[in-house]
Coordinates of C-alpha atoms in Angstrom, one line a residue:
X10 CA 35.8 -38.5 -22.8
X11 CA 39.6 -38.6 -22.8
X12 CA 40.5 -39.4 -19.3
X13 CA 42.8 -42.1 -18.4
X14 CA 41.4 -45.3 -17.5
X15 CA 42.2 -47.7 -14.9
X16 CA 43.7 -50.2 -17.5
X17 CA 46.1 -47.6 -19.0
X18 CA 48.5 -47.0 -16.0
X19 CA 48.8 -48.8 -12.7
X20 CA 46.5 -48.0 -10.0
X21 CA 49.0 -46.7 -7.7
X22 CA 49.7 -43.9 -10.0
X23 CA 46.3 -42.6 -10.5
X24 CA 43.8 -40.7 -8.2
X25 CA 40.2 -39.8 -8.6
X26 CA 39.9 -36.4 -10.1
X27 CA 37.9 -35.3 -6.9
X28 CA 40.6 -36.6 -4.5
X29 CA 43.2 -34.8 -6.6
X30 CA 40.9 -31.8 -6.4
X31 CA 40.6 -32.1 -2.4
X32 CA 44.5 -32.2 -2.0
X33 CA 44.9 -29.3 -4.3
X34 CA 42.7 -27.3 -2.3
X35 CA 44.5 -28.3 1.1
X36 CA 47.7 -27.5 -0.4
X37 CA 46.5 -23.8 -1.1
X38 CA 45.7 -23.4 2.4
X39 CA 42.1 -23.9 1.9
X40 CA 40.7 -24.9 5.4
X41 CA 36.7 -25.0 4.6
X42 CA 34.6 -25.8 1.8
X43 CA 30.9 -24.3 1.8
X44 CA 27.9 -25.7 -0.3
X45 CA 25.0 -27.8 -0.5
X46 CA 25.2 -31.3 -1.3
X47 CA 23.6 -33.1 -4.4
X48 CA 24.2 -36.2 -6.8
X49 CA 26.4 -34.3 -9.0
X50 CA 28.8 -32.9 -6.2
X51 CA 28.4 -35.7 -3.7
X52 CA 31.8 -37.2 -4.8
X53 CA 33.8 -34.1 -3.9
X54 CA 32.3 -33.9 -0.6
X55 CA 33.3 -37.6 -0.2
X56 CA 36.7 -36.6 -1.2
X57 CA 37.0 -33.8 1.2
X58 CA 35.7 -36.0 4.1
X59 CA 38.3 -38.9 3.1
X60 CA 41.4 -36.3 3.0
X61 CA 40.5 -34.9 6.3
X62 CA 42.3 -31.7 6.2
X63 CA 39.6 -29.5 4.4
X64 CA 36.3 -29.3 6.4
X65 CA 33.0 -29.6 4.4
X66 CA 30.3 -27.2 5.5
X67 CA 26.7 -27.8 4.2
X68 CA 24.6 -24.8 4.1
X69 CA 20.7 -24.4 4.0
X70 CA 20.9 -22.5 0.8
X71 CA 23.5 -22.0 -1.9
X72 CA 23.4 -18.4 -1.8
X73 CA 24.3 -18.4 1.9
X74 CA 27.0 -21.0 1.2
X75 CA 28.5 -18.5 -1.3
X76 CA 28.5 -15.8 1.3
X77 CA 30.2 -18.1 4.0
X78 CA 32.8 -18.6 1.3
X79 CA 33.0 -14.7 0.9
X80 CA 33.1 -13.9 4.8
X81 CA 35.8 -16.5 5.0
X82 CA 37.7 -15.0 2.2
X83 CA 37.2 -11.4 3.6
X84 CA 38.5 -12.1 6.8
X85 CA 41.4 -14.6 6.1
X86 CA 42.8 -13.3 2.8
X87 CA 42.6 -16.8 1.5
X88 CA 40.5 -18.0 -1.4
X89 CA 36.9 -18.9 -0.6
X90 CA 35.6 -22.0 -1.9
X91 CA 32.0 -22.8 -2.4
X92 CA 30.6 -26.1 -4.0
X93 CA 27.0 -26.8 -5.4
X94 CA 25.2 -29.6 -7.4
X95 CA 23.6 -29.1 -10.8
X96 CA 20.4 -27.3 -11.7
X97 CA 18.7 -25.3 -9.2
X98 CA 21.4 -25.6 -6.9
X99 CA 23.8 -24.1 -9.5
X100 CA 21.6 -21.2 -10.4
X101 CA 21.2 -20.3 -6.7
X102 CA 24.9 -19.2 -6.7
X103 CA 24.5 -16.5 -9.0
X104 CA 23.4 -13.7 -6.7
X105 CA 26.3 -14.3 -4.3
X106 CA 28.9 -14.9 -7.0
X107 CA 27.7 -11.4 -8.5
X108 CA 28.4 -9.9 -4.9
X109 CA 31.9 -11.3 -4.8
X110 CA 32.6 -10.1 -8.7
X111 CA 31.2 -6.7 -7.8
X112 CA 33.3 -6.2 -4.6
X113 CA 36.5 -8.1 -5.8
X114 CA 36.4 -11.3 -3.4
X115 CA 38.4 -13.9 -4.6
X116 CA 36.4 -17.2 -4.5
X117 CA 36.4 -20.6 -6.2
X118 CA 33.0 -22.2 -7.4
X119 CA 33.0 -25.7 -8.0
X120 CA 29.8 -26.7 -9.5
X121 CA 28.4 -30.3 -10.4
X122 CA 27.1 -31.0 -13.6
X123 CA 25.3 -34.3 -14.9
X124 CA 27.5 -37.0 -16.9
X125 CA 28.4 -35.9 -20.1
X126 CA 27.2 -38.8 -21.9
X127 CA 23.6 -37.3 -21.1
X128 CA 24.4 -33.8 -22.3
X129 CA 21.8 -32.8 -24.8
X130 CA 19.7 -36.1 -24.3
X131 CA 17.2 -34.7 -21.8
X132 CA 19.1 -35.4 -18.7
X133 CA 17.9 -33.9 -15.5
X134 CA 19.2 -30.4 -14.7
X135 CA 21.1 -30.5 -18.1
X136 CA 23.0 -27.0 -18.4
X137 CA 25.3 -28.1 -21.3
X138 CA 23.9 -25.8 -23.9
X139 CA 22.7 -28.9 -26.0
X140 CA 19.9 -30.2 -27.2
X141 CA 17.9 -27.2 -26.5
X142 CA 19.0 -26.7 -22.8
X143 CA 20.7 -23.4 -21.6
X144 CA 24.5 -23.4 -21.2
X145 CA 25.7 -22.9 -17.6
X146 CA 28.9 -21.4 -18.5
X147 CA 27.1 -18.6 -20.5
X148 CA 25.4 -17.9 -17.0
X149 CA 28.5 -17.7 -15.0
X150 CA 30.9 -16.1 -17.2
X151 CA 29.6 -12.4 -16.7
X152 CA 30.1 -12.8 -13.0
X153 CA 33.7 -14.7 -13.1
X154 CA 37.1 -13.9 -13.8
X155 CA 37.6 -17.4 -15.0
X156 CA 34.7 -20.0 -16.1
X157 CA 35.4 -23.3 -17.7
X158 CA 33.8 -26.8 -18.1
X159 CA 36.1 -29.6 -17.1
X160 CA 35.4 -31.9 -20.1
X161 CA 37.5 -34.6 -18.8
X162 CA 39.6 -35.3 -15.7
X163 CA 42.8 -35.0 -17.0
X164 CA 42.2 -31.3 -18.1
X165 CA 41.4 -30.4 -14.4
X166 CA 45.4 -30.5 -13.9
X167 CA 45.6 -27.6 -16.2
X168 CA 42.3 -25.7 -15.4
X169 CA 42.6 -25.6 -11.5
X170 CA 45.4 -23.4 -11.2
X171 CA 44.5 -21.3 -13.7
X172 CA 41.0 -21.0 -12.0
X173 CA 42.6 -20.3 -8.7
X174 CA 45.3 -17.6 -10.1
X175 CA 42.5 -15.7 -11.8
X176 CA 40.5 -15.3 -8.8
X177 CA 43.3 -14.0 -6.7
X178 CA 44.7 -11.5 -9.5
X179 CA 43.6 -8.1 -10.0
X180 CA 40.8 -7.4 -10.3
X181 CA 39.9 -10.2 -7.9
X182 CA 36.6 -12.0 -8.0
X183 CA 35.0 -15.5 -8.4
X184 CA 36.5 -18.3 -10.9
X185 CA 34.0 -21.2 -11.8
X186 CA 34.9 -24.9 -12.8
X187 CA 31.9 -26.8 -14.2
X188 CA 32.5 -30.5 -13.1
X189 CA 30.8 -33.4 -14.8
X190 CA 29.9 -36.2 -12.6
X191 CA 31.8 -38.7 -14.8
X192 CA 34.9 -36.4 -14.7
X193 CA 34.8 -36.3 -10.9
X194 CA 34.7 -40.0 -10.6
X195 CA 37.3 -40.6 -13.3
X196 CA 41.0 -41.6 -12.4
X197 CA 43.8 -39.3 -13.8
X198 CA 47.6 -39.8 -14.0
X199 CA 49.5 -36.9 -12.3
X200 CA 52.8 -35.8 -13.4
X201 CA 55.6 -37.6 -11.3
X202 CA 56.3 -34.8 -9.0
X203 CA 52.6 -34.5 -8.0
X204 CA 52.0 -38.3 -7.3
X205 CA 52.1 -37.9 -3.6
X206 CA 48.7 -39.4 -2.2
X207 CA 46.3 -36.8 -1.9
X208 CA 43.6 -38.4 0.3
X209 CA 43.2 -39.9 3.9
X210 CA 44.1 -38.2 6.9
X211 CA 47.8 -39.1 6.9
X212 CA 48.1 -38.6 3.5
X213 CA 48.0 -35.0 3.0
X214 CA 51.3 -33.2 1.7
X215 CA 53.6 -32.2 4.5
X216 CA 53.5 -28.7 3.0
X217 CA 49.9 -28.3 3.8
X218 CA 49.2 -25.4 6.4
X219 CA 47.3 -25.8 9.5
X220 CA 44.0 -24.2 9.9
X221 CA 45.0 -20.5 10.6
X222 CA 48.3 -20.5 9.1
X223 CA 49.2 -18.2 6.2
X224 CA 48.0 -19.8 3.1
X225 CA 50.9 -20.6 0.5
X226 CA 51.1 -18.3 -2.5
X227 CA 49.2 -19.3 -5.5
X228 CA 51.1 -18.6 -8.7
X229 CA 49.8 -15.5 -10.5
X230 CA 51.0 -13.0 -12.7
X231 CA 53.5 -10.2 -11.3
X232 CA 51.7 -7.1 -11.0
X233 CA 53.0 -4.6 -13.5
X234 CA 55.5 -2.0 -12.5
X235 CA 54.1 1.5 -11.5
X236 CA 54.4 4.1 -13.9
X237 CA 57.2 6.2 -13.2
X238 CA 55.8 9.4 -14.7
X239 CA 52.5 8.7 -12.7
X240 CA 54.3 8.2 -9.6
X241 CA 56.4 11.4 -10.0
X242 CA 53.0 13.4 -10.9
X243 CA 51.2 12.1 -7.8
X244 CA 54.1 12.8 -5.5
X245 CA 54.5 16.4 -6.6
X246 CA 50.7 17.0 -6.1
X247 CA 50.9 15.5 -2.4
X248 CA 54.2 17.2 -1.6
X249 CA 52.6 20.6 -2.5
X250 CA 49.4 20.0 -1.0
X251 CA 48.7 22.1 2.1
X252 CA 45.7 20.0 3.5
X253 CA 44.8 16.6 2.4
X254 CA 41.6 14.4 3.0
X255 CA 42.2 11.0 2.5
X256 CA 39.3 8.6 1.5
X257 CA 40.4 4.9 2.1
X258 CA 38.4 1.8 0.8
X259 CA 37.9 -2.0 0.9
X260 CA 41.1 -2.6 -1.3
X261 CA 43.1 -1.4 2.0
X262 CA 41.7 -4.4 3.9
X263 CA 42.0 -6.8 0.9
X264 CA 45.7 -6.1 0.4
X265 CA 46.3 -5.4 4.1
X266 CA 47.9 -2.6 3.8
X267 CA 46.6 -0.5 6.8
X268 CA 50.0 0.3 8.0
X269 CA 51.1 1.9 4.8
X270 CA 47.7 3.8 4.7
X271 CA 48.4 5.2 8.4
X272 CA 52.2 6.0 7.5
X273 CA 50.7 8.0 4.5
X274 CA 48.3 9.9 6.8
X275 CA 51.0 10.7 9.3
X276 CA 53.5 11.8 6.6
X277 CA 50.7 14.1 5.1
X278 CA 49.1 15.5 8.3
X279 CA 45.8 14.2 6.6
X280 CA 42.3 13.5 7.8
X281 CA 41.3 10.3 6.9
X282 CA 37.7 9.2 5.9
X283 CA 36.7 5.8 4.9
X284 CA 34.0 4.4 2.4
X285 CA 31.1 2.5 3.9
X286 CA 32.5 -0.9 3.1
X287 CA 35.7 -0.2 4.5
X288 CA 35.2 1.1 8.0
X289 CA 37.7 -1.1 9.6
X290 CA 40.8 0.2 7.4
X291 CA 41.8 3.1 9.8
X292 CA 41.3 3.4 13.6
X293 CA 37.8 4.9 14.3
X294 CA 39.1 6.5 17.5
X295 CA 42.2 8.2 16.0
X296 CA 42.0 11.9 16.0
X297 CA 42.6 11.9 12.2
X298 CA 39.4 9.9 11.6
X299 CA 36.9 12.0 9.9
X300 CA 34.0 9.5 9.4
X301 CA 32.5 7.4 6.7
X302 CA 32.1 9.1 3.4
X303 CA 28.9 8.8 1.3
X304 CA 25.2 8.2 1.9
X305 CA 25.6 6.5 5.2
X306 CA 28.5 8.8 6.2
X307 CA 29.1 11.8 8.5
X308 CA 28.8 15.6 7.5
X309 CA 32.4 16.2 8.6
X310 CA 33.7 14.5 5.6
X311 CA 32.1 16.9 3.3
X312 CA 33.4 19.8 5.7
X313 CA 36.9 18.3 5.7
X314 CA 36.7 17.9 1.7
X315 CA 35.7 21.5 1.2
X316 CA 38.6 22.7 3.1
X317 CA 41.2 20.3 1.5
X318 CA 43.6 21.4 -1.2
X319 CA 43.8 17.7 -2.3
X320 CA 41.5 14.6 -1.9
X321 CA 43.5 11.4 -1.9
X322 CA 41.7 8.1 -2.7
X323 CA 43.4 5.0 -1.6
X324 CA 42.0 1.6 -2.5
X325 CA 38.6 2.9 -3.6
X326 CA 37.3 3.8 -7.1
X327 CA 34.6 5.8 -5.1
X328 CA 31.5 4.4 -6.1
X329 CA 28.1 6.3 -5.7
X330 CA 27.2 4.9 -2.2
X331 CA 30.8 6.1 -1.3
X332 CA 30.7 9.5 -2.9
X333 CA 26.6 10.5 -2.6
X334 CA 26.6 14.1 -1.5
X335 CA 30.2 14.7 -2.2
X336 CA 30.1 15.2 -6.0
X337 CA 30.0 19.1 -5.7
X338 CA 33.0 19.3 -3.4
X339 CA 35.0 16.5 -5.5
X340 CA 34.7 18.7 -8.8
X341 CA 36.2 21.7 -6.8
X342 CA 39.0 19.6 -5.3
X343 CA 42.1 18.2 -6.8
X344 CA 41.7 14.4 -6.5
X345 CA 44.5 11.9 -6.5
X346 CA 44.0 8.0 -6.8
X347 CA 46.0 5.0 -5.8
X348 CA 44.6 1.5 -6.6
X349 CA 44.6 -1.3 -9.1
X350 CA 41.5 0.0 -11.0
X351 CA 40.7 3.6 -12.3
X352 CA 38.7 5.8 -10.2
X353 CA 34.9 6.7 -11.1
X354 CA 35.8 10.4 -10.7
X355 CA 38.4 12.8 -12.2
X356 CA 41.6 12.3 -10.8
X357 CA 45.4 12.0 -11.1
X358 CA 45.9 8.5 -11.2
X359 CA 48.5 6.0 -10.1
X360 CA 47.0 2.6 -11.3
X361 CA 48.7 -0.5 -9.9
X362 CA 49.4 -2.8 -7.0
X363 CA 48.0 -1.0 -3.8
X364 CA 50.8 -2.2 -1.8
X365 CA 53.5 -1.0 -4.3
X366 CA 51.9 2.3 -4.7
X367 CA 51.7 3.1 -1.1
X368 CA 55.1 2.3 -0.5
X369 CA 56.4 4.1 -3.3
X370 CA 54.4 7.4 -2.5
X371 CA 55.5 7.3 1.2
X372 CA 59.1 7.0 0.0
X373 CA 58.9 10.2 -1.9
X374 CA 57.5 12.1 1.0
X375 CA 59.5 13.6 3.9
X376 CA 59.1 11.2 7.0
X377 CA 57.9 14.0 9.3
X378 CA 54.6 13.0 10.8
X379 CA 52.5 16.0 11.7
X380 CA 49.0 16.3 13.1
X381 CA 46.0 16.9 11.0
X382 CA 44.1 20.2 11.2
X383 CA 41.1 20.6 13.7
X384 CA 37.9 19.2 12.7
X385 CA 34.6 18.2 14.3
X386 CA 34.9 14.6 13.9
X387 CA 32.2 11.9 12.9
X388 CA 29.4 13.3 14.6
X389 CA 26.2 11.3 14.2
X390 CA 23.3 12.9 12.3
X391 CA 20.4 13.8 14.3
X392 CA 17.4 11.7 13.9
X393 CA 13.9 11.2 14.9
X394 CA 14.2 9.1 18.0
X395 CA 11.1 6.9 18.8
X396 CA 13.0 5.5 21.9
X397 CA 12.0 8.7 23.6
X398 CA 9.1 8.8 26.2
X399 CA 6.5 9.3 23.1
X400 CA 7.7 5.8 21.6
X401 CA 5.2 3.2 21.2
X402 CA 5.5 0.1 23.3
X403 CA 8.9 -1.6 23.7
X404 CA 10.7 -0.3 20.5
X405 CA 14.3 0.6 21.0
X406 CA 15.9 3.1 19.0
X407 CA 18.8 2.1 16.6
X408 CA 21.0 4.8 18.4
X409 CA 20.5 3.1 21.7
X410 CA 20.6 -0.4 20.3
X411 CA 23.8 0.4 18.5
X412 CA 25.5 1.9 21.5
X413 CA 24.6 -1.4 23.4
X414 CA 26.5 -3.3 20.7
X415 CA 29.5 -0.9 20.9
X416 CA 29.6 -1.5 24.8
X417 CA 29.5 -5.2 24.3
X418 CA 31.7 -5.8 21.3
X419 CA 35.2 -7.2 21.7
X420 CA 38.2 -5.3 20.1
X421 CA 38.9 -8.5 18.0
X422 CA 35.4 -9.4 16.7
X423 CA 34.4 -9.3 13.2
X424 CA 31.1 -7.4 12.3
X425 CA 28.9 -8.1 9.5
X426 CA 26.2 -5.6 8.7
X427 CA 23.0 -6.3 6.3
X428 CA 21.3 -4.0 4.2
X429 CA 18.7 -1.5 5.0
X430 CA 17.8 0.6 8.1
X431 CA 20.0 -1.7 10.3
X432 CA 22.9 -1.5 7.9
X433 CA 22.7 2.4 7.5
X434 CA 22.6 2.8 11.3
X435 CA 25.4 0.5 12.0
X436 CA 27.7 1.8 9.5
X437 CA 26.9 5.5 10.6
X438 CA 26.9 4.8 14.5
X439 CA 29.1 1.8 15.3
X440 CA 32.9 2.1 15.4
X441 CA 34.8 -0.7 13.8
X442 CA 36.6 -2.9 16.1
X443 CA 40.2 -2.2 16.4
X444 CA 41.5 -5.8 15.4
X445 CA 38.3 -7.1 13.3
X446 CA 36.8 -6.7 10.2
X447 CA 33.5 -4.5 9.7
X448 CA 32.1 -5.8 6.4
X449 CA 28.8 -4.5 4.6
X450 CA 28.1 -6.1 1.1
X451 CA 27.8 -3.2 -1.2
X452 CA 28.5 -4.8 -4.3
X453 CA 25.1 -6.2 -5.0
X454 CA 23.6 -4.9 -1.5
X455 CA 21.6 -8.2 -1.2
X456 CA 19.5 -8.7 1.8
X457 CA 20.5 -11.7 4.1
X458 CA 24.3 -11.7 3.2
X459 CA 25.4 -11.6 6.7
X460 CA 23.9 -14.7 7.8
X461 CA 26.3 -17.0 5.8
X462 CA 29.3 -14.7 5.7
X463 CA 29.3 -14.2 9.5
X464 CA 29.2 -18.1 9.8
X465 CA 32.0 -18.3 7.1
X466 CA 34.1 -15.8 9.0
X467 CA 33.7 -17.3 12.5
X468 CA 34.6 -20.9 11.2
X469 CA 37.3 -19.5 9.5
X470 CA 39.0 -17.5 12.3
X471 CA 37.7 -18.8 15.5
X472 CA 36.6 -15.1 16.4
X473 CA 33.3 -14.0 17.9
X474 CA 31.3 -12.4 15.1
X475 CA 28.6 -10.4 15.2
X476 CA 25.5 -10.4 12.4
X477 CA 23.5 -7.1 12.6
X478 CA 20.4 -7.7 10.6
X479 CA 16.8 -6.6 10.2
X480 CA 13.8 -8.9 10.1
X481 CA 13.5 -8.8 6.3
X482 CA 17.2 -9.9 6.0
X483 CA 16.4 -12.7 8.6
X484 CA 13.5 -14.1 6.7
X485 CA 15.6 -14.3 3.8
X486 CA 18.4 -16.3 5.0
X487 CA 18.0 -16.5 8.8
X488 CA 17.8 -20.2 8.4
X489 CA 21.3 -20.3 8.3
X490 CA 21.2 -20.0 12.2
X491 CA 20.8 -23.6 11.9
X492 CA 24.4 -24.0 10.1
X493 CA 25.8 -21.9 13.3
X494 CA 24.2 -24.4 15.6
X495 CA 25.2 -27.4 14.0
X496 CA 29.0 -26.4 13.9
X497 CA 28.9 -24.5 16.9
X498 CA 30.1 -21.2 15.2
X499 CA 30.7 -18.3 17.6
X500 CA 28.3 -16.1 16.0
X501 CA 26.0 -13.4 17.9
X502 CA 23.1 -12.5 15.5
X503 CA 21.4 -9.3 16.4
X504 CA 18.0 -9.0 14.9
X505 CA 16.7 -5.5 14.6
X506 CA 12.9 -6.2 14.2
X507 CA 10.9 -3.5 13.0
X508 CA 8.2 -5.8 11.3
X509 CA 8.9 -4.3 8.0
X510 CA 10.8 -3.8 5.1
X511 CA 11.4 -0.3 6.4
X512 CA 13.5 1.3 4.2
X513 CA 11.2 0.4 1.4
X514 CA 8.4 1.6 3.6
X515 CA 9.9 5.1 4.2
X516 CA 10.6 5.6 0.4
X517 CA 7.0 4.5 -0.2
X518 CA 6.0 7.2 2.3
X519 CA 8.3 9.9 1.5
X520 CA 8.1 9.9 -2.4
X521 CA 4.7 8.2 -3.1
X522 CA 2.6 9.7 -0.8
X523 CA 2.3 6.9 1.8
X524 CA -0.8 5.4 -0.2
X525 CA 0.2 1.9 0.3
X526 CA 1.3 -0.2 3.1
X527 CA 2.9 -3.5 1.3
X528 CA 6.2 -3.3 3.2
X529 CA 4.7 -3.3 6.5
X530 CA 3.9 -6.4 8.3
X531 CA 2.2 -7.8 11.1
X532 CA 4.4 -8.5 14.3
X533 CA 6.4 -11.6 14.4
X534 CA 8.0 -12.8 17.7
X535 CA 11.4 -14.0 16.2
X536 CA 13.0 -14.8 19.4
X537 CA 10.2 -17.3 20.3
X538 CA 10.4 -19.0 17.0
X539 CA 14.1 -19.3 17.1
X540 CA 14.2 -20.5 20.6
X541 CA 11.5 -23.1 20.0
X542 CA 13.5 -24.5 16.9
X543 CA 16.8 -24.6 18.6
X544 CA 16.5 -25.4 22.4
X545 CA 20.2 -25.7 22.5
X546 CA 20.7 -22.2 21.5
X547 CA 21.1 -19.2 23.6
X548 CA 18.2 -16.8 22.6
X549 CA 17.2 -13.5 24.0
X550 CA 14.2 -11.1 23.4
X551 CA 15.8 -7.9 24.6
X552 CA 13.2 -5.3 25.6
X553 CA 15.7 -2.6 26.4
X554 CA 19.2 -1.6 26.0
X555 CA 20.4 -3.2 29.3
X556 CA 19.0 -6.5 28.6
X557 CA 20.5 -6.4 25.0
X558 CA 24.0 -5.3 26.2
X559 CA 23.9 -8.1 28.8
X560 CA 22.8 -10.8 26.6
X561 CA 26.0 -9.7 24.1
X562 CA 28.4 -9.9 27.0
X563 CA 27.1 -13.4 27.9
X564 CA 27.4 -14.6 24.5
X565 CA 31.0 -13.1 24.0
X566 CA 32.1 -15.4 27.1
X567 CA 30.6 -18.5 25.2
X568 CA 31.8 -20.8 22.8
X569 CA 29.0 -20.9 20.3
X570 CA 26.3 -19.1 18.8
X571 CA 23.8 -16.8 20.5
X572 CA 20.7 -15.0 19.1
X573 CA 19.3 -11.8 20.2
X574 CA 16.3 -10.0 18.8
X575 CA 14.8 -6.3 19.7
X576 CA 11.8 -4.4 18.4
X577 CA 12.6 -1.2 16.3
X578 CA 9.9 1.3 15.0
X579 CA 9.5 1.1 11.2
X580 CA 8.9 4.8 11.2
X581 CA 12.5 5.8 12.6
X582 CA 14.1 7.7 10.1
X583 CA 18.0 6.0 9.7
X584 CA 21.1 8.1 8.8
X585 CA 20.9 7.9 5.3
X586 CA 21.5 10.9 3.2
X587 CA 18.4 10.7 0.6
X588 CA 16.1 10.6 3.8
X589 CA 17.8 13.6 5.9
X590 CA 15.8 16.3 4.3
X591 CA 12.5 14.4 5.3
X592 CA 14.1 14.0 8.7
X593 CA 14.6 17.4 9.1
X594 CA 11.0 18.2 8.0
X595 CA 9.9 15.9 10.7
X596 CA 11.8 17.2 13.4
X597 CA 10.6 20.5 12.5
X598 CA 6.9 20.0 11.7
X599 CA 6.2 16.6 13.2
X600 CA 5.5 15.1 9.5
X601 CA 7.4 14.8 6.3
X602 CA 6.4 16.3 3.0
X603 CA 5.5 13.6 0.8
X604 CA 7.4 14.6 -2.3
X605 CA 10.8 13.8 -4.1
X606 CA 13.1 16.6 -3.5
X607 CA 16.4 17.6 -5.4
X608 CA 18.6 16.2 -2.8
X609 CA 16.8 12.7 -3.1
X610 CA 17.5 13.0 -7.2
X611 CA 21.0 14.3 -6.9
X612 CA 22.4 11.7 -4.3
X613 CA 21.2 8.4 -4.9
X614 CA 18.3 6.0 -5.3
X615 CA 18.4 3.1 -3.1
X616 CA 16.6 1.2 -0.6

């Protein structure tokens, strides 16, 4: 080990490595650090506590700690920070980091490791790659933009800024630093200009922003200049296009270029559709809004695409979930793409910083805003409604439940939508709040993502945050309700309980003959269980849409968390494109044909 010992320099000129790390996080504008404690990460929690600027939040599971940092990053634009101890704690980070990698979310993961002197000697939770152990760096490298083991305390001074810059450079994603316990505890000598103390409530740099203030910029490489020939080609195509459909994606939210997008749509007289994970990047009530593209989307988007001379992709590479059902129409249309990475479909590309690209293209177009051609708008796809008089018991249809959420949803709220039938219904039916995020994690599509993400967003912004999830997602990571209660986070959890993994059950029914019922479960009274576990929590078992709306409005006026559960029918067919042929069969005949069809094979296999 090569770190500087206390005998090499005066005590006043050194700090613990973890104290320096906590101070640097504060200087970078980080306000919260999410994680689960343990022996090999406890020193960092101690340093954050002593520093008094960054708030340490303890989750119930490391996956949810990652999603808390993810939700924090998606709603603030800041770097999200997650920490974990060694061994199983470290490995539990993997699915959450994979989501952030695939969805281009900037995170910093600080992962404790056993003391270096124990590496390869049979230490508990050894992941050094020595002595027959596996190497944690090799696990994290494929799902990170930067991964390094901090071999000694002094090397953190170089590695930390590199990691933070890599996480926030294009393509964004997680950066991982592996921190041996002895390195965390060692004292380091800082360069003279960095010797301001980094711990203690009164010892934070005066440049440290207050919570909610814009984060100071982390030094990153300047984005490359836009290719002038590509810009000219794109501009020529758009200037001569008669009718344009814009499909906007998540990078518009990540770069906060909504205003530039709206200006472009006005100048082109274009319709605007959004990808499922970017519903909030364009006003859903604007006359130009065509709907959601892809497998959870609206038929009007395909209609507009077939009428368009040009399809302009803005901030989306158009992955399968966003283009399902559109491939044939895309193949018959000229496609132009603006964004930091190449598109997944054949197109005329302007690859580079999205803000630069939008401003450059807007600058080449005549500033003559005009209306888009007439279109039918994002009309909901008809589905069988078990909330009709023929419904069993007290089940509520997704359409009625989502309508109640829409009535109560504040315009500045954030919405986090989980996987499955609940997610498909919310993406299809619920307009995004005008001044908040609407997030669905499609990078890996993991169930239970929203519980941590919603808490991270609520703690970071102080805004009312809605988590819309099914019972399957709740049973995976709903224990994070405990974290919301502990921290009085303004989160409203809405659980659509169909007592099933219903999307899987529908696939089994439609595509495999309905011969098994593995994904159908006995009824669970989730509201009663949560109410018993958390006596201080406002819990409602909503039997109808009026009760649901009333509970949501009551929660809006409170300062802390609330929990609402409602019953749904596992047989209700959600607005999910691969299921629509079966929904149509059910509507005509009362039953679905149990066979895979060409639309299912052509569109997407998901569930």
